[in-house]
XYZ file of C-alpha atoms in Angstrom:
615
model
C 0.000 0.000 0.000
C 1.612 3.366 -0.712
C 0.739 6.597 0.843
C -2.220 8.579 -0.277
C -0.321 11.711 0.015
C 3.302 12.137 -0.645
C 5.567 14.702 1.653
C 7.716 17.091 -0.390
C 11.612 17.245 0.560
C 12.776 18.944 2.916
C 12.883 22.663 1.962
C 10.183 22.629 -0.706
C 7.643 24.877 1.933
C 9.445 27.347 3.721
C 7.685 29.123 6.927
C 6.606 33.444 6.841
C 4.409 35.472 8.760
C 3.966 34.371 12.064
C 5.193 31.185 11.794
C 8.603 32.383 10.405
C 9.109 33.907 13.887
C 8.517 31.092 15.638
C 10.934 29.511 13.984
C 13.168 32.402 13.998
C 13.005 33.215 17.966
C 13.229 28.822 17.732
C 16.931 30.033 16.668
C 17.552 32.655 18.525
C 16.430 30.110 21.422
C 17.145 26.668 22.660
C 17.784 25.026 19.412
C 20.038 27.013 18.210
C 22.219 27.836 21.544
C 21.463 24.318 22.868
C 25.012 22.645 22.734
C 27.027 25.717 23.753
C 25.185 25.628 27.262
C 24.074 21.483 27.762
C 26.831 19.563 27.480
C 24.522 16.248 26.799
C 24.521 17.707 23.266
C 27.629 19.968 23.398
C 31.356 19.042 21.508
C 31.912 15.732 23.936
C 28.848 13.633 22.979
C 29.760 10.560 21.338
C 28.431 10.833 18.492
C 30.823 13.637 17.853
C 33.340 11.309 18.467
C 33.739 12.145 22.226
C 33.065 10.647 25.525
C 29.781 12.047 26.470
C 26.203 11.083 25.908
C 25.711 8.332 23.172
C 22.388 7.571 23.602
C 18.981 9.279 22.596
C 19.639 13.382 23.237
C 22.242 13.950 20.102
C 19.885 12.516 17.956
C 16.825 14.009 19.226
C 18.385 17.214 19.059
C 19.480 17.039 15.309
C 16.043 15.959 14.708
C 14.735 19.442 15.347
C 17.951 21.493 14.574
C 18.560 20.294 10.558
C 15.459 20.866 9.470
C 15.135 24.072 11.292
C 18.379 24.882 9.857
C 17.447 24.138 6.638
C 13.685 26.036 6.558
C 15.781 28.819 7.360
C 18.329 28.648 5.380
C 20.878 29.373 8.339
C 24.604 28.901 7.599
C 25.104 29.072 11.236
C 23.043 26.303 11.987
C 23.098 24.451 8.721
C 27.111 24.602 9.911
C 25.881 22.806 13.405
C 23.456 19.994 11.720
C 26.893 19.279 9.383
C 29.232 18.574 12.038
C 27.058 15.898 13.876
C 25.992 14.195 10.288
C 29.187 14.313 9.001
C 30.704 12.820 12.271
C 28.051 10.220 11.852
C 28.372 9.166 8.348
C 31.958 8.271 9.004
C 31.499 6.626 11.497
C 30.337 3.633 10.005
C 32.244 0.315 10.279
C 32.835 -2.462 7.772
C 29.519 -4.507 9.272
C 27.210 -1.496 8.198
C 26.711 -0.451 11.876
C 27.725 3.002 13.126
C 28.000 5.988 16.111
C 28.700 4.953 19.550
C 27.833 1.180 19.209
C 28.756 -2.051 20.985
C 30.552 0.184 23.947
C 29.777 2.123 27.305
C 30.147 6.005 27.131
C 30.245 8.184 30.265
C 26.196 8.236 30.085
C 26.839 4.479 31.655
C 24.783 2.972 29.008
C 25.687 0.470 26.851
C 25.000 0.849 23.429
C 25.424 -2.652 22.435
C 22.071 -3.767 23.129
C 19.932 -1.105 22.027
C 18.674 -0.484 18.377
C 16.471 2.667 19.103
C 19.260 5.848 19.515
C 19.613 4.684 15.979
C 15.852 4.772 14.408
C 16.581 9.077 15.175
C 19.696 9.176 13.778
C 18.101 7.273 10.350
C 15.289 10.022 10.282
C 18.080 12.903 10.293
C 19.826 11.658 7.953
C 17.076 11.288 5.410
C 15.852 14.555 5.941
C 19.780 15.610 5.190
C 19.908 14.030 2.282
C 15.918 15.442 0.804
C 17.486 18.985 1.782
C 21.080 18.680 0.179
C 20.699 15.695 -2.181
C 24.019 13.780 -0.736
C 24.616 11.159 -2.525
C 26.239 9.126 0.180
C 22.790 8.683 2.480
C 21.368 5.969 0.041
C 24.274 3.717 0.313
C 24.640 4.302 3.893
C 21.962 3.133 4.992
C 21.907 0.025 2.176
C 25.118 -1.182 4.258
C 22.998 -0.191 7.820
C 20.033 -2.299 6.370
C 21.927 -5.224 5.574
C 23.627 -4.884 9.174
C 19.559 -5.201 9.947
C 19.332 -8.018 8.088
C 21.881 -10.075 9.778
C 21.710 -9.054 13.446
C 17.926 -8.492 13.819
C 17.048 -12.057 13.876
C 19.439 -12.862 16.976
C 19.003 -9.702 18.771
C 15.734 -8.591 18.366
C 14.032 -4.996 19.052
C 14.094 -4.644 23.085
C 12.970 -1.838 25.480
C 12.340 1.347 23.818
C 13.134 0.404 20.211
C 10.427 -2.107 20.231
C 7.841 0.226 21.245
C 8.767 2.269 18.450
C 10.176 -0.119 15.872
C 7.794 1.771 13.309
C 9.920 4.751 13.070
C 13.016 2.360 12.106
C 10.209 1.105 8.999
C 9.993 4.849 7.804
C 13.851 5.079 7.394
C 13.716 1.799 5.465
C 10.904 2.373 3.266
C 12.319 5.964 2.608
C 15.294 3.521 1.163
C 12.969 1.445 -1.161
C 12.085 4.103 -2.649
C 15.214 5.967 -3.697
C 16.850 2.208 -4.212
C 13.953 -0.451 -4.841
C 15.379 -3.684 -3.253
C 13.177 -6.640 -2.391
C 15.126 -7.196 0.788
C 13.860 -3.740 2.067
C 9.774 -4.761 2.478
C 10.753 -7.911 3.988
C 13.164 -6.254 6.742
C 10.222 -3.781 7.387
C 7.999 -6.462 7.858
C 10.600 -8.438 10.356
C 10.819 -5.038 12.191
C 7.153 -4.998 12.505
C 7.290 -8.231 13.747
C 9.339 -7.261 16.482
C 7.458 -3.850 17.076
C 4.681 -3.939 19.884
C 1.414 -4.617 18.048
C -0.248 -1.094 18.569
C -2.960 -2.118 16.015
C -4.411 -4.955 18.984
C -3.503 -2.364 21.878
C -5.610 0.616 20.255
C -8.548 -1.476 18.634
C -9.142 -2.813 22.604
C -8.083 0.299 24.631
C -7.063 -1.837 27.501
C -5.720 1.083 29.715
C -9.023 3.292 30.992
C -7.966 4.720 34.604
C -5.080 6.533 35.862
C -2.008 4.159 35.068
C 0.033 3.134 38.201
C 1.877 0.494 37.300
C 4.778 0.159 34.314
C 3.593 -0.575 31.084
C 5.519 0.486 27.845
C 1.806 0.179 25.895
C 0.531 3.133 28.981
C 3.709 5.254 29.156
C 2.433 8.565 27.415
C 5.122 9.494 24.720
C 4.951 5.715 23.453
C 1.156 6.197 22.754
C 1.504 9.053 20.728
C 4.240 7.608 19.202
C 2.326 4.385 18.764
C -0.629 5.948 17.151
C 0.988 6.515 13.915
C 2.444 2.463 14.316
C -0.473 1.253 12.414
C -0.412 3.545 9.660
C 3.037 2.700 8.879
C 2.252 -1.225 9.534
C -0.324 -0.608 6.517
C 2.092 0.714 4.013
C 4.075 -3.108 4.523
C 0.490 -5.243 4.871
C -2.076 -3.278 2.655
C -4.288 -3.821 5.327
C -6.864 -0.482 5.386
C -8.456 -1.786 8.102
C -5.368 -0.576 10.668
C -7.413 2.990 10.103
C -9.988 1.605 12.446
C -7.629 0.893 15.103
C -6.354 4.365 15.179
C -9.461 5.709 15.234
C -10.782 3.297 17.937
C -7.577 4.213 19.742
C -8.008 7.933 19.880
C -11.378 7.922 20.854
C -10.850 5.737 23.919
C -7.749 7.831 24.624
C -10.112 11.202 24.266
C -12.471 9.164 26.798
C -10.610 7.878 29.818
C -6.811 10.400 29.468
C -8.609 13.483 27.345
C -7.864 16.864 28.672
C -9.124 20.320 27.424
C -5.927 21.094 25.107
C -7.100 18.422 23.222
C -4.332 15.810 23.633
C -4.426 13.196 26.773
C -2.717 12.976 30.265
C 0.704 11.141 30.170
C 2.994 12.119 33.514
C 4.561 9.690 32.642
C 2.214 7.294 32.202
C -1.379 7.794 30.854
C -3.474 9.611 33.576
C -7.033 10.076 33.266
C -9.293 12.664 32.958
C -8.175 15.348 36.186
C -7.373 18.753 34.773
C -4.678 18.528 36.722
C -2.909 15.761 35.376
C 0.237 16.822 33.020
C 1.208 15.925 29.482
C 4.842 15.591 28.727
C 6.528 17.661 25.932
C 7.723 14.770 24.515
C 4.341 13.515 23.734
C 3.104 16.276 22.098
C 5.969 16.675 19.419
C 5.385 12.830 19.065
C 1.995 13.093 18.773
C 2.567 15.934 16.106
C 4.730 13.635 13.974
C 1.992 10.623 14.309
C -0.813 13.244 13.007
C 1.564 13.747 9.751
C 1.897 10.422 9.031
C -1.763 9.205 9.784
C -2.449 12.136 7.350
C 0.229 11.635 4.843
C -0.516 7.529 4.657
C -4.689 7.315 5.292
C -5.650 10.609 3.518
C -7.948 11.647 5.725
C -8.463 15.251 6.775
C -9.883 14.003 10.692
C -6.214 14.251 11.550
C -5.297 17.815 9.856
C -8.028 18.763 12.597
C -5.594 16.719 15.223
C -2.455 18.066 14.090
C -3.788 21.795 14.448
C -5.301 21.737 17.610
C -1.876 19.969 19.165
C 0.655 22.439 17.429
C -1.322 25.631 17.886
C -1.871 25.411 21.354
C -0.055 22.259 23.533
C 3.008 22.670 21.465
C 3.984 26.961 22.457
C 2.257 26.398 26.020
C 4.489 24.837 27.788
C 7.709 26.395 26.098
C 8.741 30.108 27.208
C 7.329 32.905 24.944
C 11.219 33.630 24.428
C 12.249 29.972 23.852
C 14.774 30.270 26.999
C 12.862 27.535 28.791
C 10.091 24.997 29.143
C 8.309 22.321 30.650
C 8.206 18.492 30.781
C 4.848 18.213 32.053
C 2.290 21.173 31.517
C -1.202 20.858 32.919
C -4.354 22.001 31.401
C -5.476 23.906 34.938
C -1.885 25.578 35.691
C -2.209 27.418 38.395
C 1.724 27.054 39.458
C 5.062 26.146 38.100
C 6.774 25.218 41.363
C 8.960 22.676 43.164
C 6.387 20.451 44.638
C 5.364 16.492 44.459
C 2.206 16.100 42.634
C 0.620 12.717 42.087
C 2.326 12.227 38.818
C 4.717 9.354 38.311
C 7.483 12.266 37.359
C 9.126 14.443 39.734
C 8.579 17.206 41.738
C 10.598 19.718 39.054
C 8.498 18.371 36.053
C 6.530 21.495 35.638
C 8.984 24.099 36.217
C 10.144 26.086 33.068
C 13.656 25.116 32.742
C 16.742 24.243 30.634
C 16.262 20.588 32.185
C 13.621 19.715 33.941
C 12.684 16.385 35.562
C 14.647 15.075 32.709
C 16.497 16.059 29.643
C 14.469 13.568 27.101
C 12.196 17.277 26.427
C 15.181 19.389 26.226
C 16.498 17.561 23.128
C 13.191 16.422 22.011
C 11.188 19.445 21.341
C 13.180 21.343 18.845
C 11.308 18.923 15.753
C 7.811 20.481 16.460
C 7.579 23.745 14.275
C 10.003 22.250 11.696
C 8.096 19.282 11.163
C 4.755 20.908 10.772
C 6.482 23.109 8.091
C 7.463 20.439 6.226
C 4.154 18.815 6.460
C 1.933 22.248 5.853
C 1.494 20.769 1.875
C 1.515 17.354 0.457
C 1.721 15.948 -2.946
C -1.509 14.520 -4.261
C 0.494 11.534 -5.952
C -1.359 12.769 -9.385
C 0.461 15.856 -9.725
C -1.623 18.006 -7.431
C -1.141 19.348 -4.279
C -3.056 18.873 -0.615
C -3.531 22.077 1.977
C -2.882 20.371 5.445
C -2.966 23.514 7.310
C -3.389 27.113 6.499
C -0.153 28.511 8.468
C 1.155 31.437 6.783
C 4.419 29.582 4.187
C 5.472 29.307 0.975
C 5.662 26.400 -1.623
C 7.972 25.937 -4.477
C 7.162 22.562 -5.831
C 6.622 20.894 -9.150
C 3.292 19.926 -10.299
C 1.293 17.790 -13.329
C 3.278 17.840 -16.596
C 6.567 19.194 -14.827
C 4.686 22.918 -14.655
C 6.504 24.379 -11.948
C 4.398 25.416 -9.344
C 5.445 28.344 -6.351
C 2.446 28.778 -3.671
C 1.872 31.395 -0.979
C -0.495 31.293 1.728
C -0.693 34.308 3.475
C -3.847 35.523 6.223
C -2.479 34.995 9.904
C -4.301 31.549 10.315
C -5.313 30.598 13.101
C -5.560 33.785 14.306
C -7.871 34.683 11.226
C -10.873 32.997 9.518
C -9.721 34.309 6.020
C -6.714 32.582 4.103
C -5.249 33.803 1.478
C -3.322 31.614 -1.803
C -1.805 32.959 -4.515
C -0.304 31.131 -7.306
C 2.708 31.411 -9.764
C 3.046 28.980 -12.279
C 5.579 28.853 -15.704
C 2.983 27.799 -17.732
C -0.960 27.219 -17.593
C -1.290 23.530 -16.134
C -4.502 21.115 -15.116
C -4.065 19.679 -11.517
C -6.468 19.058 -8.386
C -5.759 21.142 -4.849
C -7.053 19.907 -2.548
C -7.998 21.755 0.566
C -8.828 20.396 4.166
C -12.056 21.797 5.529
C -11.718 21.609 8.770
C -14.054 19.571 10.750
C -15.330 22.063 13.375
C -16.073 24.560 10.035
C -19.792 25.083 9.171
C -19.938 27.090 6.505
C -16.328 27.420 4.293
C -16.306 29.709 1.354
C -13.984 30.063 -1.616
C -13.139 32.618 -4.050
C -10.857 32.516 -7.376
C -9.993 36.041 -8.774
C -12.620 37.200 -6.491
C -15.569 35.076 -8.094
C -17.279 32.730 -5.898
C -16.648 28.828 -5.916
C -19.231 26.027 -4.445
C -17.217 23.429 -2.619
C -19.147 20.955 -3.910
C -16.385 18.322 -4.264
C -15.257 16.535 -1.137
C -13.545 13.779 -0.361
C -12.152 12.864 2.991
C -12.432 15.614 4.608
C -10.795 17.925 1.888
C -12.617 20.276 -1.003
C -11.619 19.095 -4.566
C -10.294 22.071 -7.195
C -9.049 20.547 -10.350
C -9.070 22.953 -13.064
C -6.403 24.262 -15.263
C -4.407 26.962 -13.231
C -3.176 29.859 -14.491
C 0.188 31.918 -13.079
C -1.224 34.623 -10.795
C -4.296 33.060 -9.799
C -5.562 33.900 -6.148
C -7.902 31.417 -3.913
C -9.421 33.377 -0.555
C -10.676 30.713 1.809
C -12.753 31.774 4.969
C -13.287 29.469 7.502
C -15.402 30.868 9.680
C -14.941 30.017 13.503
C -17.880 29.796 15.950
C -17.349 29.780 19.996
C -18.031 26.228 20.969
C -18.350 24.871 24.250
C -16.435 21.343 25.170
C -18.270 19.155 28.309
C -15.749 18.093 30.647
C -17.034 16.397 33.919
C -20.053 18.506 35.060
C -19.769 21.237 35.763
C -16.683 21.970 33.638
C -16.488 23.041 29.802
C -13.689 24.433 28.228
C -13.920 26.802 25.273
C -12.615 26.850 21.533
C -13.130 28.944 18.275
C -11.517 27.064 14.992
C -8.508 25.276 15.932
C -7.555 27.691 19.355
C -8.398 26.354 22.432
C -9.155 29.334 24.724
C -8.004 29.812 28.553
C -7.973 32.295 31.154
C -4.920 33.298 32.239
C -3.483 33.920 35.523
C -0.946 36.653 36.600
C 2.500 35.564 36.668
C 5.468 36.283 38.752
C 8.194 34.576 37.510
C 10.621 33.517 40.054
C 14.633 32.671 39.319
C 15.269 29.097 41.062
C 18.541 28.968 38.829
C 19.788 31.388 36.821
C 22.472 30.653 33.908
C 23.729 32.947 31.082
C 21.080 31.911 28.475
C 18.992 29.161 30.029
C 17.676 29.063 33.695
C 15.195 27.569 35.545
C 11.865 29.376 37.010
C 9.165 29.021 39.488
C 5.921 30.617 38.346
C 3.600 31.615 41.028
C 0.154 32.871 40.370
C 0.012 37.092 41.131
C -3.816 36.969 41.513
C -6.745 35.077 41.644
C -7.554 32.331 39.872
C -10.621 30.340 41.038
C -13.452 31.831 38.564
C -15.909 29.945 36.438
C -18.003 31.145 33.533
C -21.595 32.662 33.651
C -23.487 30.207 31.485
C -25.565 33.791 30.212
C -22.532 35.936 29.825
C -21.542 34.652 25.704
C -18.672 35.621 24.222
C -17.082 38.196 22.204
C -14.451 38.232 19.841
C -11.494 40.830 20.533
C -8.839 41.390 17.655
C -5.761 42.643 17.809
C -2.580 43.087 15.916
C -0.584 39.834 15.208
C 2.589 40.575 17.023
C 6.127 38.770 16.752
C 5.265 36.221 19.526
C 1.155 35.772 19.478
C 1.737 32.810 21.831
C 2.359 35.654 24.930
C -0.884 36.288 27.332
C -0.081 40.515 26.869
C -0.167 40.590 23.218
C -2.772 37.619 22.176
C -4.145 38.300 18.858
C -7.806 37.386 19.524
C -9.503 37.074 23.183
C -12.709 36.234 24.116
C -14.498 38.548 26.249
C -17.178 37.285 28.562
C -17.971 37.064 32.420
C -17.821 35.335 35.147
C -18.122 35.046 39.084
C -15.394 33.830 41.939
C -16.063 30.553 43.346
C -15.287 30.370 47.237
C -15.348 26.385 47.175
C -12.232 25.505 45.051
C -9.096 25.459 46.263
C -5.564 23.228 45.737
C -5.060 19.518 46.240
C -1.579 18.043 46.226
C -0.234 21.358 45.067
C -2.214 22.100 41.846
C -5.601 23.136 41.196
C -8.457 20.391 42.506
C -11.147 19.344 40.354
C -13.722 21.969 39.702
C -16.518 21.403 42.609
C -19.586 19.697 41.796
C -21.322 22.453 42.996
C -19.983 25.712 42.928
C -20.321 28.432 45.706
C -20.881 31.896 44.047
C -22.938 32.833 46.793
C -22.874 37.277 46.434
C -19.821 37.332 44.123
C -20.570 39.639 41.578
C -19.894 38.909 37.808
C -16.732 40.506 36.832
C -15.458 40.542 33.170
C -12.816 37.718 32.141
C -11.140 37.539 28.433
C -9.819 34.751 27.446
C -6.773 34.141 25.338
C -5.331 31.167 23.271
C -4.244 28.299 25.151
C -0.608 28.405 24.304
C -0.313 32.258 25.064
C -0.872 31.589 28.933
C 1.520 29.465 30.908
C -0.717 29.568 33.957
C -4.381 29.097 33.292
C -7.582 27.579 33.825
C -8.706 25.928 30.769
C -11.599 23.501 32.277
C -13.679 26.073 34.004
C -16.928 25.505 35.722
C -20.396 26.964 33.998
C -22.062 28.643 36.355
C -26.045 28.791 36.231
């Protein structure tokens, strides 16, 4: 089975507007300052060649920091991604393996047992060679397959590579198609074979409480990872019917772990339903990364919807508006960031904003977020066309049917906006489909070309079907109009969203140094006012614009807020150091109704996002 939608390379869709800047302040940041101030990714790591970390965190971090490097065109960081892939490439030994293998580096791991450091390292390296077109990816990892080949059988997929064996399948099949080699299917299906079988776990959710004992099918950054496990499993079987199992699998995840950001618990392991509860950064970038593939493979717009609602608000929430810091566990009700023990399975640093907090998995894990939803912002159609996954502000210089070449701009401040904006330059007049992903909270899309209307009366899967010979300078406007919506939590909670924002109300900060470095320290945040308010179920809401500013992910300048109103609710207080569960019933008793605005999830880093409805 091949993919229904094809990813361009590397570099084909390049970020502006807002998203630009995230990517930019993204450099200015953590990823690219990150190994001149953490020395688990600085000049001694192994796979540099020294005697420092040879496990997961290199790997992770170049994961993030070459494609960034690359959307940007950075010579400065395009000179950083070199070093480690160049390091890597020759390191390779006569037996096709390669990096710090088959010894113990100052981490105290040993590396000769453990297959899944490796699975990164195969990802960056095919995204180097899509960007630069280096010839000498292909044939490295021929001679790493056939290292596969051989030593796979014995030593089969342990620990953490065989909950993620799927990711080691996208590497290989990424080799059968630049070099088509029987051998390659049949070592993808002999990973599967030693991959956990996600497609059982998520058809029969067997995990629907708060997980308290270790299980590498509960622990929270495996199940997003797992989700996109099927998918992949599909591409080697054929087998359409692994979409159900995803499907099944999110809903019962949205069931018994959903929280109001729209992803589910996981601190560490899955957590239930308590606002309270955190969600590791790993997980969400993870989670990000499954949504692309379910998209790319199933070609079905249900998980464009996914994608948008993870990225645009649990992705910049629980990283510092200036990208100096962040979280491993955010929480959708945040009233603190403190040193404290919480009933999580983490520790009692995990939601402090930090270089490295709890532990340093997040710190060299989150840099692939942005740059991976770049790169997956447009597909190819595999008939020439092209496929709208999101509407965040880039640019696209493809080719398209009958070699027409093909450069795209989408332009309109989405999600921020209802109204997008496509222009198109082409070399010559050329017949091809876009398609474009209604989204499926959108009641009533419209469409103009040059300014005349267009019915949408073409769907399929969740996306509008245009095929009609384009001409250079032709403009689409898309307006996707966004209602308020209210989402039930456990009575008497909702929480609120308008189009793919998630909406909170944020709590003063005072952010307080508990380690300060020259770049990247570590803060408390405690809340400067009140917090415990609920919503008057009368009040409505209305829609506040503003300018979109450099960072729109900052409480102080949010682009849109919601203004309604709501009362203070004597009754709720803390419970093992973070906000309890909304009460039942909620004493208002002569509290007057006081305005509240609400801003987008990821602008606030405290919050209330699950907020009580009050009669």
């Amino acid at each position: 089975m091949d993919r229904s939608f094809a990813p361009l390379p590397l570099g084909a869709i390049k970020p502006s507007g807002w998203l630009l800047d995230q990517l930019r302040l993204q450099a200015d940041g953590l990823t690219g300052h990150l190994d001149e101030h953490w020395a688990d990714v600085g000049p001694d790591n192994a796979w540099l060649g020294g005697d420092g970390d040879g496990w997961e965190r290199g790997p992770y971090y170049l994961d993030g920091l070459l494609p960034l490097a690359y959307l940007l065109d950075d010579e400065r960081l395009i000179g950083k991604a070199n070093r480690w892939v160049e390091a890597t490439l020759a390191s390779q030994r006569p037996d096709g393996s390669f990096g710090p293998y088959g010894r113990e580096t100052s981490s105290g791991r040993d590396q000769s047992h453990d297959w899944w450091q490796f699975m990164i390292m195969l990802k960056v390296l095919t995204q180097h060679a899509e960007a630069t077109g280096d010839p000498r990816v292909v044939p490295f990892l021929q001679r790493y397959s056939e290292h596969l080949e051989r030593e796979l059988p014995g030593r089969p997929l342990q620990s953490w590579a065989r909950a993620r064996g799927a990711d080691l399948v996208l590497s290989i099949l990424w080799l059968h198609r630049q070099a088509p080699d029987e051998r390659w299917p049949r070592l993808a299906e002999l990973i599967m074979e030693q991959t956990l079988d996600w497609t059982a776990t998520l058809s029969d959710f067997p995990f629907r409480r708060k997980v308290t004992v270790w299980d590498p099918r509960s622990h929270g950054v495996n199940v997003a990872m797992g989700l996109r496990a099927p998918a992949i499993r599909s591409l080697i079987t054929g087998d359409g019917s692994e979409l159900a199992a995803v499907r099944a699998g999110l809903a019962a995840l949205s069931t018994y772990h959903g929280q109001a950001h729209g992803l589910f618990s996981g601190d560490e392991w899955l957590s239930g339903t308590h606002p309270s509860q955190g969600l590791e950064l790993c997980a969400v970038v993870e989670y990000l990364f499954s949504m692309e593939q379910l998209l790319s493979i199933f070609g079905e717009g249900e998980f464009g919807d996914l994608l948008e609602l993870a990225a645009f608000n649990a992705l910049p929430a629980t990283i510092s508006a200036d990208w100096t810091s962040h979280q491993y566990d955010q929480q959708a009700n945040q009233i603190s960031c403190t040193v404290a023990d919480r009933p999580w399975s983490n520790g009692p640093d995990a939601n402090l904003f930090g270089l490295e907090p709890h532990f340093g998995c997040c710190t060299a894990n989150l840099h692939q977020g942005w740059p991976k939803l770049v790169s997956h912002l447009w597909l190819g159609d595999q008939t020439g066309g092209l496929v709208a996954v999101g509407y965040a502000p880039c640019r696209v210089e493809t080719v398209v049917a009958d070699d027409a070449r093909l450069g795209l701009e989408v332009t309109g401040e989405y999600p921020f906006r209802e109204t997008v904006g496509i222009a198109l330059r082409l070399d010559r007049p050329t017949r091809f489909a876009l398609r474009l992903r209604i989204p499926g909270w959108c009641a009533a899309p419209a469409l103009s070309i040059n300014g005349e209307p267009v019915a949408l009366d073409r769907r399929e899967h969740g996306f509008a079907v245009l095929e009609r010979e384009w001409q250079d300078g032709d403009r689409l406007e898309l307006t996707l109009p966004m209602e308020v919506r209210l989402v039930r939590h456990q009575e008497p909670s909702v929480s609120v969203r308008r189009g793919p924002l998630v909406y909170a109300l944020p709590i003063a900060e005072d952010w307080r140094p508990l380690r300060t470095r020259k770049l990247f320290s570590d803060w408390e945040i405690l809340p400067a006012a009140q917090w415990q308010y609920g919503i008057d179920a009368d009040a409505g809401f209305q829609v506040e614009l503003a300018d979109v500013p450099r960072q729109p992910f900052q409480a102080a300048d949010a682009p849109v807020r919601l203004r309604t109103r709501g009362r203070l609710i004597r009754n709720w207080g803390m419970k093992h150091n973070s906000a309890a569960a909304p009460p039942l019933v909620c004493d208002t008793d002569d509290q007057e109704s006081v305005p509240l605005h609400l801003v987008p999830y990821g602008s606030a880093r405290l919050r209330l996002t699950e907020l009580p409805l009050l009669p």
